Amino acid sequence: GFRGLYAKRNQPMDPNAPELGRRTNGLVLQGGRLVGTRMNFAQRFVHTFGSVNVFDHVNECELSHHIAHQHVFSGINMTQPDIREAKFIIYWGTQPGDANFPMQTQGKFVAEARAKPDGLKYVVVDPKLSRGGVIGDRASWLPIKPSTDGALALAMIRWIIDNNRHNATYLSYPTQAAAEVAGELSHTDATHLVIVDPKHAQARRFLTADIAGLGKPKVQGDDDRVVIDAVTGKPAQAATVKAAQIDFAGEVNGIAVKTAFRLIKEAAGEHTLEQYAAICGIESTRIVEVAREFTSHGRRAVSTMYRGVVKHPNGYYNGVAVLLLNLLVGNMNWTGGLTAGGGGYAVTKGLYDLQSVPEAEGLAKGVIINREQFHYEDTSEYKAKVAAGQNPYPPKRPWFPLSFAMYTETLPSAVQRYPYGVDILMWHKATPIYSVPSQGNPEFIEAIKNPKNIPLLIASDIVVGDTSMYADYILPDVSFLESHCHIDTYPTTLTKGTGVRWPVISLTPKTADGRHFCMEEFLIDVAKRIGMPGYGEKGIPDASGKFWPFNQREDYYVKATANLAFAKGVGHDEVPEASAQEIAISDLADVRNE
């Protein structure tokens, strides 16, 4: 159980493979619907216990959407149009009024935008047409063949570049500093030179000042990349150039290079519009119409996508192509363009530190059970096989150095005990047997039930479901009406904000001391019982260093709300004292007393 595993927190998982971390990585918490501060709560427990294995459902849901975004927009997981100010939007694999985040807000904003005299027009790219997707004379539907979105996007990219409809001026700024001087809000790597000589040691990587023979770099990072100065026509470090050539192919210091823009141009040019049309099922004349419309509204045109585009083996590439259209018109952060939204406020820091447990710092480390964010070639297993003259490929299961939250890999990894075994697997509103293809087959279910593979299975849920029915223990959890949570606004909302949820009904049974049965109370009790730091009377530190008790979920969530209330925002946004009427209407009397 928890006590026995926690006692091994200073033992290595495998003395011959230090990268695997400690034995406590044998605890895995697989969240199906674990978001906001409920996720923060779970992470705090698991990391304090000494495990790196706590994650949600992302990869069965939309991981290729997130990774495509991260690679186009430098770490951002999601973007949305500034709907109410946009003039033209292409919705790929999602339809306003039927889907997307948040669905109601999307539908409301689209209705408002297209009701204006010179309002929004939009196109839905989707194999199917839903009830709310295309309504009125300002909306149209492109019935694309499934999984061919990339072909349509590349066809548009080709036509836009061939007809000089791209925003070349915007694309010419090589750094953020240069872009801001010119009045821009963002920049791209369109002008950055890429080494295209396949024999070069740095092939397919960006050319740096040192490799280009430009001497010791004056700066590091992206600004150290080399561009062709638009004024001199000579190579220079990006940080020293105001504007650079976007369409270049040649040699620098004897090395064959091309700009990132040229590479996109050549990739899009590998097929004709007619060939793209045959692939995606959309007539070439219609492709041209949409591309022309997209480039007729300046920065108030947006190419946006959701799950329909990326839920295919080639989904990541579809997503990248769809998002690149935004770079061609330079719409990021502009009114009516593409936005990452207002975001939210920090709720785990501030008056109270809800993250740090100094006594457990550094305990959770090592390779995640799903083998994400780590290269197989860096493992002791790989190196040992190479040293022994063995073929190291294939590994027992795949490794995912560029991905995260590989939910679909958790159960297979646990059953095969690779790269290490799982001692305790806890599901929180997780249904992998139902939601992950092939994991519901009888043979695999028998393997899950075998205690030799997974000794202890615990489910925290509001129902006895397709997956939780196989757990050794089922812990009652709370519904959204009975739970606490803090979650940031989605990018659809431009205003910075964090939503606060608190219990409005009391249905679930309670413990002897009056606490609701739920995941949080179970984790608190386990932590206190086995002597984990960060719980009990010396649980949560405040900004002055004083410790406050952590004996019930409200000890955490009410402090998170306090952090939010006192978070520094834009001037004069202080949260006023709640009136007696507000407390009564919101049923906050009990929470306030706590």
Coordinates of C-alpha atoms in Angstrom, one line a residue:
G1 CA 0.0 0.0 0.0
F2 CA 0.9 3.7 0.3
R3 CA 2.9 3.2 3.5
G4 CA 5.1 0.4 2.2
L5 CA 5.8 2.2 -1.1
Y6 CA 6.5 5.6 0.6
A7 CA 9.0 3.9 2.9
K8 CA 11.1 3.2 -0.2
R9 CA 11.2 6.8 -1.3
N10 CA 15.0 6.9 -1.1
Q11 CA 15.5 3.7 -3.0
P12 CA 16.3 3.8 -6.7
M13 CA 13.8 2.2 -9.1
D14 CA 16.7 0.4 -10.8
P15 CA 20.3 0.8 -9.6
N16 CA 21.4 0.2 -13.2
A17 CA 19.1 2.8 -14.6
P18 CA 19.3 6.0 -12.5
E19 CA 17.3 8.0 -15.0
L20 CA 14.2 6.0 -13.8
G21 CA 14.2 7.8 -10.5
R22 CA 13.0 6.5 -7.2
R23 CA 10.8 3.5 -6.2
T24 CA 8.0 5.9 -5.4
N25 CA 7.5 6.4 -9.1
G26 CA 5.5 3.2 -8.6
L27 CA 2.5 5.4 -7.7
V28 CA 0.6 6.6 -10.8
L29 CA -2.5 8.9 -10.7
Q30 CA -4.3 8.8 -14.1
G31 CA -6.8 11.6 -14.3
G32 CA -9.7 11.5 -16.8
R33 CA -11.2 14.8 -15.9
L34 CA -8.7 16.5 -13.6
V35 CA -8.3 20.2 -14.3
G36 CA -7.5 23.5 -12.7
T37 CA -6.8 23.4 -9.0
R38 CA -8.1 19.9 -8.7
M39 CA -5.1 18.9 -10.8
N40 CA -2.8 21.2 -8.8
F41 CA -4.1 19.4 -5.6
A42 CA -3.3 16.0 -7.1
Q43 CA 0.1 17.0 -8.3
R44 CA 1.1 18.4 -4.9
F45 CA 0.2 15.0 -3.3
V46 CA 1.9 12.8 -5.9
H47 CA 5.1 14.9 -6.1
T48 CA 5.4 15.1 -2.3
F49 CA 5.0 11.4 -2.2
G50 CA 7.9 11.2 -4.6
S51 CA 6.4 10.3 -7.9
V52 CA 6.4 12.1 -11.3
N53 CA 3.4 10.1 -12.5
V54 CA 0.3 12.3 -12.4
F55 CA -1.3 13.4 -15.7
D56 CA -4.6 13.9 -17.3
H57 CA -6.3 12.7 -20.5
V58 CA -4.8 15.0 -23.1
N59 CA -3.4 12.6 -25.7
E60 CA -6.6 10.7 -26.2
C61 CA -8.3 14.0 -26.6
E62 CA -6.2 16.5 -28.5
L63 CA -2.5 16.1 -28.0
S64 CA -1.6 16.6 -31.7
H65 CA -3.6 19.9 -31.5
H66 CA -1.4 21.0 -28.6
I67 CA 1.9 19.9 -30.0
A68 CA 1.1 21.6 -33.4
H69 CA 0.4 24.8 -31.5
Q70 CA 3.5 24.5 -29.4
H71 CA 5.7 24.1 -32.5
V72 CA 4.1 27.0 -34.4
F73 CA 3.6 29.4 -31.4
S74 CA 6.5 28.6 -29.1
G75 CA 4.9 26.7 -26.3
I76 CA 1.3 27.9 -26.5
N77 CA -1.2 25.0 -26.3
M78 CA -4.3 26.7 -27.7
T79 CA -5.4 29.8 -29.7
Q80 CA -8.7 31.1 -30.8
P81 CA -9.9 33.9 -33.1
D82 CA -10.9 37.3 -31.7
I83 CA -14.4 36.4 -33.0
R84 CA -16.3 39.5 -32.4
E85 CA -13.9 41.7 -34.4
A86 CA -12.8 39.2 -37.1
K87 CA -14.1 39.6 -40.7
F88 CA -13.4 36.1 -41.9
I89 CA -12.7 32.8 -40.1
I90 CA -12.0 29.4 -41.4
Y91 CA -13.1 26.8 -38.8
W92 CA -11.3 23.5 -39.4
G93 CA -12.8 20.4 -37.8
T94 CA -15.0 22.4 -35.5
Q95 CA -18.3 24.3 -36.0
P96 CA -19.5 27.3 -34.0
G97 CA -22.7 26.5 -32.2
D98 CA -21.9 22.8 -32.0
A99 CA -18.4 22.5 -30.5
N100 CA -15.2 24.1 -29.4
F101 CA -14.0 25.8 -26.1
P102 CA -16.3 27.1 -24.7
M103 CA -19.1 26.1 -27.0
Q104 CA -21.7 28.6 -25.7
T105 CA -19.2 31.5 -25.8
Q106 CA -18.2 30.6 -29.4
G107 CA -21.8 30.4 -30.5
K108 CA -22.7 33.7 -28.8
F109 CA -19.7 35.6 -30.2
V110 CA -20.2 34.2 -33.8
A111 CA -23.9 35.3 -33.7
E112 CA -22.9 38.8 -32.5
A113 CA -20.2 39.1 -35.1
R114 CA -22.2 38.1 -38.1
A115 CA -25.1 40.3 -37.1
K116 CA -23.1 43.4 -37.7
P117 CA -23.8 45.3 -41.0
D118 CA -20.3 44.5 -42.2
G119 CA -19.8 41.5 -40.0
L120 CA -18.2 38.2 -39.9
K121 CA -18.2 35.6 -42.7
Y122 CA -16.9 32.1 -42.0
V123 CA -16.2 28.8 -43.6
V124 CA -16.5 25.4 -41.9
V125 CA -14.1 22.8 -43.2
D126 CA -15.5 19.4 -42.0
P127 CA -16.5 16.1 -43.6
K128 CA -19.9 16.4 -41.9
L129 CA -22.3 19.3 -41.4
S130 CA -23.9 19.7 -38.0
R131 CA -27.1 21.5 -37.1
G132 CA -25.4 24.7 -35.8
G133 CA -22.4 24.8 -38.0
V134 CA -23.5 26.8 -41.1
I135 CA -26.4 29.1 -40.8
G136 CA -27.3 32.1 -42.9
D137 CA -25.7 33.6 -46.0
R138 CA -22.4 34.6 -44.4
A139 CA -21.4 31.0 -43.7
S140 CA -20.4 28.2 -46.0
W141 CA -19.3 24.6 -45.8
L142 CA -16.4 22.8 -47.4
P143 CA -17.1 19.0 -47.2
I144 CA -13.5 17.9 -47.1
K145 CA -12.4 14.2 -47.2
P146 CA -11.4 13.1 -43.7
S147 CA -7.8 13.6 -42.7
T148 CA -6.9 15.7 -45.8
D149 CA -7.0 19.1 -44.1
G150 CA -3.2 19.5 -44.6
A151 CA -3.7 19.2 -48.4
L152 CA -6.3 22.0 -48.5
A153 CA -4.1 24.2 -46.2
L154 CA -1.0 23.7 -48.3
A155 CA -3.0 24.4 -51.5
M156 CA -4.0 27.7 -49.9
I157 CA -0.5 28.4 -48.8
R158 CA 0.8 27.8 -52.4
W159 CA -1.8 30.1 -54.0
I160 CA -1.2 32.8 -51.4
I161 CA 2.6 32.8 -51.9
D162 CA 2.4 32.4 -55.7
N163 CA 0.1 35.4 -55.9
N164 CA 2.0 37.5 -53.4
R165 CA -0.9 37.7 -51.0
H166 CA 1.2 37.1 -47.9
N167 CA 2.3 39.8 -45.5
A168 CA 5.9 40.0 -46.6
T169 CA 6.7 43.0 -44.5
Y170 CA 5.6 41.4 -41.3
L171 CA 7.5 38.2 -42.2
S172 CA 10.7 40.1 -42.7
Y173 CA 11.2 41.0 -39.1
P174 CA 13.7 38.5 -37.7
T175 CA 13.4 39.2 -34.0
Q176 CA 10.7 40.4 -31.5
A177 CA 12.8 43.6 -30.9
A178 CA 12.9 44.4 -34.6
A179 CA 9.1 43.7 -34.9
E180 CA 8.2 46.0 -32.0
V181 CA 10.3 48.8 -33.4
A182 CA 8.2 48.5 -36.6
G183 CA 5.0 48.5 -34.6
E184 CA 4.3 44.8 -34.9
L185 CA 3.1 42.6 -32.0
S186 CA 5.0 39.4 -32.8
H187 CA 7.6 38.0 -35.2
T188 CA 8.3 34.7 -37.0
D189 CA 11.3 32.7 -38.0
A190 CA 10.5 33.1 -41.7
T191 CA 13.8 34.8 -42.4
H192 CA 16.0 32.4 -40.3
L193 CA 18.3 30.3 -42.4
V194 CA 18.1 26.5 -42.1
I195 CA 21.1 24.2 -43.0
V196 CA 19.9 22.0 -45.9
D197 CA 23.1 20.2 -46.7
P198 CA 22.2 16.6 -45.7
K199 CA 25.8 15.8 -45.0
H200 CA 26.4 18.7 -42.6
A201 CA 26.5 17.8 -38.9
Q202 CA 23.8 20.3 -38.1
A203 CA 21.6 19.5 -41.1
R204 CA 17.9 20.6 -40.7
R205 CA 18.9 22.9 -37.9
F206 CA 19.0 26.7 -37.9
L207 CA 22.3 28.3 -38.9
T208 CA 24.0 30.1 -36.0
A209 CA 26.5 32.9 -36.1
D210 CA 29.4 30.7 -35.1
I211 CA 28.8 28.1 -37.8
A212 CA 28.2 30.9 -40.3
G213 CA 31.7 32.2 -39.6
L214 CA 30.4 35.5 -38.2
G215 CA 32.5 35.4 -35.1
K216 CA 31.5 35.1 -31.5
P217 CA 27.8 35.6 -31.1
K218 CA 26.6 38.8 -29.4
V219 CA 23.5 37.1 -28.1
Q220 CA 22.3 33.6 -27.5
G221 CA 19.1 31.7 -28.3
D222 CA 16.8 32.4 -31.3
D223 CA 18.3 35.8 -31.9
D224 CA 21.7 34.1 -32.6
R225 CA 20.3 32.6 -35.8
V226 CA 21.6 33.9 -39.1
V227 CA 19.5 35.8 -41.7
I228 CA 20.2 37.7 -44.9
D229 CA 20.1 41.4 -44.2
A230 CA 17.5 43.0 -46.5
V231 CA 19.6 46.1 -46.9
T232 CA 23.1 44.7 -47.5
G233 CA 22.2 41.3 -48.9
K234 CA 24.8 39.7 -46.6
P235 CA 24.4 37.2 -43.8
A236 CA 24.2 38.6 -40.3
Q237 CA 23.1 37.6 -36.8
A238 CA 19.4 38.1 -36.5
A239 CA 19.7 40.4 -33.5
T240 CA 21.7 42.9 -35.6
V241 CA 19.2 43.2 -38.4
K242 CA 16.0 45.3 -38.7
A243 CA 14.6 43.4 -41.7
A244 CA 15.8 40.4 -43.6
Q245 CA 15.0 38.5 -46.8
I246 CA 12.3 36.0 -46.5
D247 CA 12.8 34.1 -49.8
F248 CA 16.4 33.0 -50.0
A249 CA 18.3 29.9 -51.0
G250 CA 22.1 29.8 -51.4
E251 CA 25.3 29.3 -49.4
V252 CA 26.7 31.0 -46.3
N253 CA 30.3 30.1 -45.3
G254 CA 30.2 27.3 -47.9
I255 CA 27.0 25.8 -46.3
A256 CA 23.8 25.3 -48.3
V257 CA 21.0 27.1 -46.6
K258 CA 17.4 28.2 -47.2
T259 CA 15.1 30.5 -45.2
A260 CA 12.3 28.8 -43.3
F261 CA 9.9 30.7 -45.6
R262 CA 11.5 29.2 -48.7
L263 CA 11.2 25.7 -47.2
I264 CA 7.4 26.2 -46.7
K265 CA 7.1 27.7 -50.2
E266 CA 8.9 24.7 -51.7
A267 CA 6.9 22.2 -49.6
A268 CA 3.6 23.8 -50.7
G269 CA 4.8 23.8 -54.3
E270 CA 5.4 20.1 -54.5
H271 CA 1.8 19.7 -55.8
T272 CA -0.5 21.7 -58.1
L273 CA -3.8 23.1 -56.9
E274 CA -5.5 20.4 -59.0
Q275 CA -3.5 17.6 -57.3
Y276 CA -4.4 19.1 -53.9
A277 CA -8.0 19.3 -54.9
A278 CA -8.0 15.6 -55.9
I279 CA -6.6 14.7 -52.5
C280 CA -9.0 16.7 -50.3
G281 CA -12.1 16.6 -52.5
I282 CA -12.5 20.4 -52.7
E283 CA -12.5 21.9 -56.2
S284 CA -9.5 24.0 -57.1
T285 CA -11.7 27.0 -57.9
R286 CA -13.3 26.8 -54.5
I287 CA -9.8 26.6 -52.9
V288 CA -8.8 29.8 -54.7
E289 CA -12.0 31.6 -53.6
V290 CA -11.3 30.8 -49.9
A291 CA -7.7 31.7 -50.2
R292 CA -8.5 35.0 -51.8
E293 CA -11.2 35.8 -49.2
F294 CA -8.7 34.8 -46.4
T295 CA -6.2 37.4 -47.7
S296 CA -8.7 40.1 -48.3
H297 CA -9.2 41.3 -44.7
G298 CA -5.7 42.2 -43.6
R299 CA -5.1 40.9 -40.1
R300 CA -8.8 40.3 -39.4
A301 CA -8.8 36.8 -41.0
V302 CA -8.1 33.7 -38.9
S303 CA -7.5 30.0 -39.6
T304 CA -8.5 28.1 -36.5
M305 CA -8.9 24.4 -35.7
Y306 CA -9.9 21.8 -33.2
R307 CA -10.1 18.1 -32.9
G308 CA -11.5 17.2 -36.3
V309 CA -8.2 18.2 -38.0
V310 CA -5.8 16.4 -35.7
K311 CA -7.6 13.1 -34.8
H312 CA -5.7 11.2 -37.5
P313 CA -2.2 9.6 -37.8
N314 CA -1.2 12.7 -39.8
G315 CA -3.0 15.1 -37.5
Y316 CA 0.0 17.0 -36.2
Y317 CA 1.0 17.8 -39.8
N318 CA -2.5 18.9 -40.6
G319 CA -2.5 21.1 -37.6
V320 CA 0.8 22.8 -38.4
A321 CA -0.3 23.5 -42.0
V322 CA -3.6 25.0 -40.8
L323 CA -1.9 27.2 -38.2
L324 CA 0.8 28.4 -40.6
L325 CA -1.9 30.3 -42.6
N326 CA -2.1 32.8 -39.7
L327 CA 1.6 33.6 -40.0
L328 CA 1.2 34.4 -43.7
V329 CA -1.2 37.2 -42.9
G330 CA 0.4 38.2 -39.6
N331 CA -2.7 38.2 -37.5
M332 CA -1.4 37.2 -34.1
N333 CA -2.5 39.4 -31.2
W334 CA -4.2 41.9 -33.5
T335 CA -7.8 43.0 -33.2
G336 CA -9.8 40.5 -35.2
G337 CA -6.9 38.1 -35.5
L338 CA -5.6 35.1 -33.6
T339 CA -5.1 35.2 -29.8
A340 CA -3.9 33.2 -26.9
G341 CA -6.6 34.9 -24.8
G342 CA -6.4 36.8 -21.6
G343 CA -5.3 33.8 -19.5
G344 CA -5.7 33.7 -15.7
Y345 CA -4.3 34.6 -12.4
A346 CA -1.8 32.6 -10.3
V347 CA -3.9 30.9 -7.5
T348 CA -1.3 28.5 -6.0
K349 CA 1.1 31.4 -5.1
G350 CA 0.5 34.7 -3.4
L351 CA -0.7 35.1 0.2
Y352 CA -0.3 31.3 0.5
D353 CA 2.1 28.9 -1.1
L354 CA 0.0 26.0 -2.3
Q355 CA 2.8 24.4 -4.4
S356 CA 5.9 24.1 -2.4
V357 CA 6.7 21.4 0.2
P358 CA 10.4 22.1 1.0
E359 CA 10.9 18.8 2.8
A360 CA 10.0 16.9 -0.3
E361 CA 11.8 19.1 -2.8
G362 CA 13.7 17.0 -5.4
L363 CA 12.1 13.7 -4.3
A364 CA 9.9 13.3 -7.5
K365 CA 12.2 12.8 -10.5
G366 CA 12.9 10.4 -13.3
V367 CA 11.3 9.0 -16.4
I368 CA 7.5 9.2 -16.5
I369 CA 5.9 5.7 -16.8
N370 CA 4.5 6.7 -20.3
R371 CA 8.1 7.4 -21.5
E372 CA 7.3 11.0 -22.6
Q373 CA 9.7 13.9 -22.7
F374 CA 12.6 11.5 -22.8
H375 CA 14.7 10.0 -25.6
Y376 CA 15.1 6.2 -25.7
E377 CA 18.7 6.8 -26.8
D378 CA 19.5 8.4 -23.5
T379 CA 18.4 5.4 -21.4
S380 CA 20.7 3.0 -19.7
E381 CA 18.8 0.2 -21.5
Y382 CA 19.8 1.5 -24.9
K383 CA 23.4 2.2 -23.9
A384 CA 23.8 -1.3 -22.4
K385 CA 22.5 -3.0 -25.5
V386 CA 24.8 -1.0 -27.7
A387 CA 27.7 -1.7 -25.4
A388 CA 26.9 -5.4 -25.6
G389 CA 26.8 -5.3 -29.4
Q390 CA 23.0 -5.9 -29.5
N391 CA 20.5 -4.2 -31.8
P392 CA 18.8 -1.7 -29.4
Y393 CA 15.7 -1.5 -31.6
P394 CA 12.8 -1.7 -31.1
P395 CA 12.3 -1.0 -27.4
K396 CA 9.6 -2.9 -25.6
R397 CA 7.3 0.0 -26.0
P398 CA 7.7 3.3 -27.9
W399 CA 9.2 6.4 -26.4
F400 CA 7.7 9.9 -26.9
P401 CA 10.4 12.6 -26.5
L402 CA 8.2 15.4 -28.1
S403 CA 4.9 14.6 -26.4
F404 CA 3.3 14.8 -23.0
A405 CA 0.3 13.4 -21.1
M406 CA 0.4 10.1 -23.0
Y407 CA -2.8 8.8 -21.3
T408 CA -3.2 6.0 -23.8
E409 CA 0.2 4.5 -22.7
T410 CA -0.5 4.3 -19.0
L411 CA -2.2 0.9 -18.8
P412 CA -0.1 -0.9 -21.4
S413 CA 3.0 0.4 -19.6
A414 CA 1.7 -0.8 -16.3
V415 CA 0.7 -4.2 -17.6
Q416 CA 4.1 -4.7 -19.3
R417 CA 5.9 -3.1 -16.4
Y418 CA 8.0 -1.0 -18.8
P419 CA 10.1 0.9 -18.2
Y420 CA 9.3 -0.1 -14.6
G421 CA 6.5 -1.6 -12.6
V422 CA 3.5 0.2 -11.1
D423 CA 2.7 -0.6 -7.4
I424 CA -0.4 1.6 -7.1
L425 CA -2.5 2.9 -9.9
M426 CA -5.2 5.4 -9.0
W427 CA -7.9 6.4 -11.6
H428 CA -9.7 9.7 -11.1
K429 CA -12.8 9.9 -13.3
A430 CA -10.7 8.0 -15.8
T431 CA -12.2 5.5 -18.2
P432 CA -9.3 4.2 -20.4
I433 CA -11.0 0.8 -20.9
Y434 CA -13.9 2.7 -22.6
S435 CA -12.2 5.6 -24.2
V436 CA -8.9 4.2 -25.5
P437 CA -9.1 2.0 -28.6
S438 CA -8.3 -1.7 -27.9
Q439 CA -7.9 -1.3 -24.2
G440 CA -11.4 -2.8 -23.6
N441 CA -10.6 -6.2 -25.1
P442 CA -11.1 -9.2 -22.7
E443 CA -7.5 -10.3 -22.8
F444 CA -6.2 -6.8 -21.9
I445 CA -8.8 -6.5 -19.1
E446 CA -7.6 -9.8 -17.6
A447 CA -4.0 -8.5 -17.7
I448 CA -5.2 -5.3 -15.8
K449 CA -7.0 -7.4 -13.2
N450 CA -3.9 -9.6 -12.6
P451 CA -2.3 -8.3 -9.3
K452 CA 1.1 -9.5 -10.6
N453 CA 0.9 -6.7 -13.1
I454 CA -0.8 -4.0 -11.0
P455 CA -0.9 -4.9 -7.3
L456 CA -3.3 -2.2 -6.2
L457 CA -6.0 -0.5 -8.3
I458 CA -8.0 2.4 -6.8
A459 CA -10.7 4.4 -8.5
S460 CA -12.1 7.8 -7.5
D461 CA -15.3 8.4 -9.3
I462 CA -19.0 9.4 -9.1
V463 CA -20.1 6.2 -10.8
V464 CA -19.1 2.6 -11.0
G465 CA -18.1 2.7 -14.7
D466 CA -16.5 0.7 -17.5
T467 CA -13.1 1.1 -15.9
S468 CA -13.6 1.7 -12.2
M469 CA -15.6 -1.6 -12.0
Y470 CA -12.2 -3.4 -12.1
A471 CA -10.6 -1.4 -9.2
D472 CA -9.8 -3.0 -5.9
Y473 CA -11.4 0.0 -4.2
I474 CA -13.8 2.6 -5.4
L475 CA -13.7 5.9 -3.6
P476 CA -16.8 8.1 -4.0
D477 CA -15.9 11.5 -5.5
V478 CA -17.9 14.7 -6.0
S479 CA -19.7 16.1 -9.0
F480 CA -19.1 19.6 -10.3
L481 CA -21.9 20.9 -8.1
E482 CA -20.2 19.5 -5.0
S483 CA -16.6 20.4 -5.7
H484 CA -14.1 23.2 -5.5
C485 CA -12.0 24.3 -8.5
H486 CA -10.3 27.3 -10.1
I487 CA -9.7 27.3 -13.8
D488 CA -8.5 30.0 -16.2
T489 CA -10.6 31.4 -19.1
Y490 CA -10.1 29.8 -22.5
P491 CA -8.5 31.9 -25.3
T492 CA -12.0 32.7 -26.7
T493 CA -12.3 35.2 -23.9
L494 CA -9.8 38.0 -24.3
T495 CA -10.2 39.3 -20.7
K496 CA -7.8 37.9 -18.1
G497 CA -9.9 35.9 -15.6
T498 CA -10.1 32.8 -13.4
G499 CA -13.3 31.1 -12.7
V500 CA -14.1 29.9 -9.1
R501 CA -16.3 26.9 -8.4
W502 CA -17.5 26.0 -4.9
P503 CA -20.0 23.4 -3.6
V504 CA -23.6 24.5 -4.0
I505 CA -25.2 21.2 -2.9
S506 CA -24.3 18.5 -0.4
L507 CA -25.1 15.0 -1.6
T508 CA -22.2 12.7 -1.1
P509 CA -21.8 11.0 2.3
K510 CA -19.4 12.4 4.9
T511 CA -16.7 11.1 7.1
A512 CA -17.2 10.8 10.9
D513 CA -15.7 14.3 11.3
G514 CA -18.0 15.9 8.7
R515 CA -15.8 15.9 5.5
H516 CA -17.3 15.0 2.1
F517 CA -16.0 11.7 0.6
C518 CA -13.9 12.8 -2.4
M519 CA -10.4 12.4 -3.9
E520 CA -9.0 15.3 -1.9
E521 CA -10.0 14.1 1.5
F522 CA -8.7 10.6 0.7
L523 CA -5.3 12.0 -0.3
I524 CA -5.1 14.2 2.8
D525 CA -5.9 11.3 5.1
V526 CA -3.3 9.0 3.4
A527 CA -0.7 11.8 3.6
K528 CA -1.3 12.3 7.3
R529 CA -1.4 8.6 8.1
I530 CA 1.9 7.8 6.5
G531 CA 3.7 11.0 7.7
M532 CA 4.1 12.9 4.5
P533 CA 5.3 16.5 4.9
G534 CA 3.0 19.4 3.9
Y535 CA -0.1 18.0 5.5
G536 CA -1.6 18.2 9.0
E537 CA -1.1 21.1 11.4
K538 CA 2.1 22.2 9.6
G539 CA 0.6 22.1 6.1
I540 CA 0.6 25.3 4.1
P541 CA 3.0 28.2 4.5
D542 CA 1.9 31.8 3.9
A543 CA 4.0 34.7 2.5
S544 CA 5.3 35.5 6.0
G545 CA 6.5 31.9 6.6
K546 CA 3.7 31.0 9.0
F547 CA 2.3 27.5 8.5
W548 CA -1.4 26.8 8.4
P549 CA -3.2 23.5 8.9
F550 CA -4.0 21.3 5.9
N551 CA -6.6 18.8 7.2
Q552 CA -9.5 19.2 4.8
R553 CA -9.9 20.3 1.2
E554 CA -11.2 23.7 2.1
D555 CA -7.8 24.4 3.8
Y556 CA -6.4 24.4 0.2
Y557 CA -9.2 25.8 -2.0
V558 CA -10.2 28.7 0.2
K559 CA -6.6 29.8 0.3
A560 CA -6.5 29.5 -3.5
T561 CA -9.4 31.8 -3.7
A562 CA -7.7 34.2 -1.3
N563 CA -4.6 34.2 -3.6
L564 CA -6.9 35.0 -6.5
A565 CA -8.7 37.8 -4.7
F566 CA -5.4 39.5 -3.8
A567 CA -3.6 38.8 -7.0
K568 CA -2.2 41.9 -8.7
G569 CA -3.9 42.8 -11.9
V570 CA -4.5 45.9 -13.9
G571 CA -4.9 49.0 -11.6
H572 CA -7.9 49.6 -9.5
D573 CA -9.2 46.0 -9.8
E574 CA -9.0 45.2 -6.2
V575 CA -11.7 42.8 -5.1
P576 CA -14.1 44.5 -2.6
E577 CA -15.4 42.9 0.6
A578 CA -18.3 40.6 0.0
S579 CA -21.6 42.0 1.3
A580 CA -24.0 40.0 3.5
Q581 CA -26.4 39.8 0.5
E582 CA -23.6 38.3 -1.8
I583 CA -22.7 35.8 0.9
A584 CA -26.3 34.7 1.2
I585 CA -27.0 34.5 -2.5
S586 CA -23.8 32.5 -3.1
D587 CA -24.3 30.3 -0.1
L588 CA -20.9 31.2 1.2
A589 CA -21.5 31.4 4.9
D590 CA -20.1 27.9 5.7
V591 CA -17.0 28.5 3.5
R592 CA -16.4 31.9 5.0
N593 CA -16.5 30.4 8.5
E594 CA -13.9 27.8 7.5

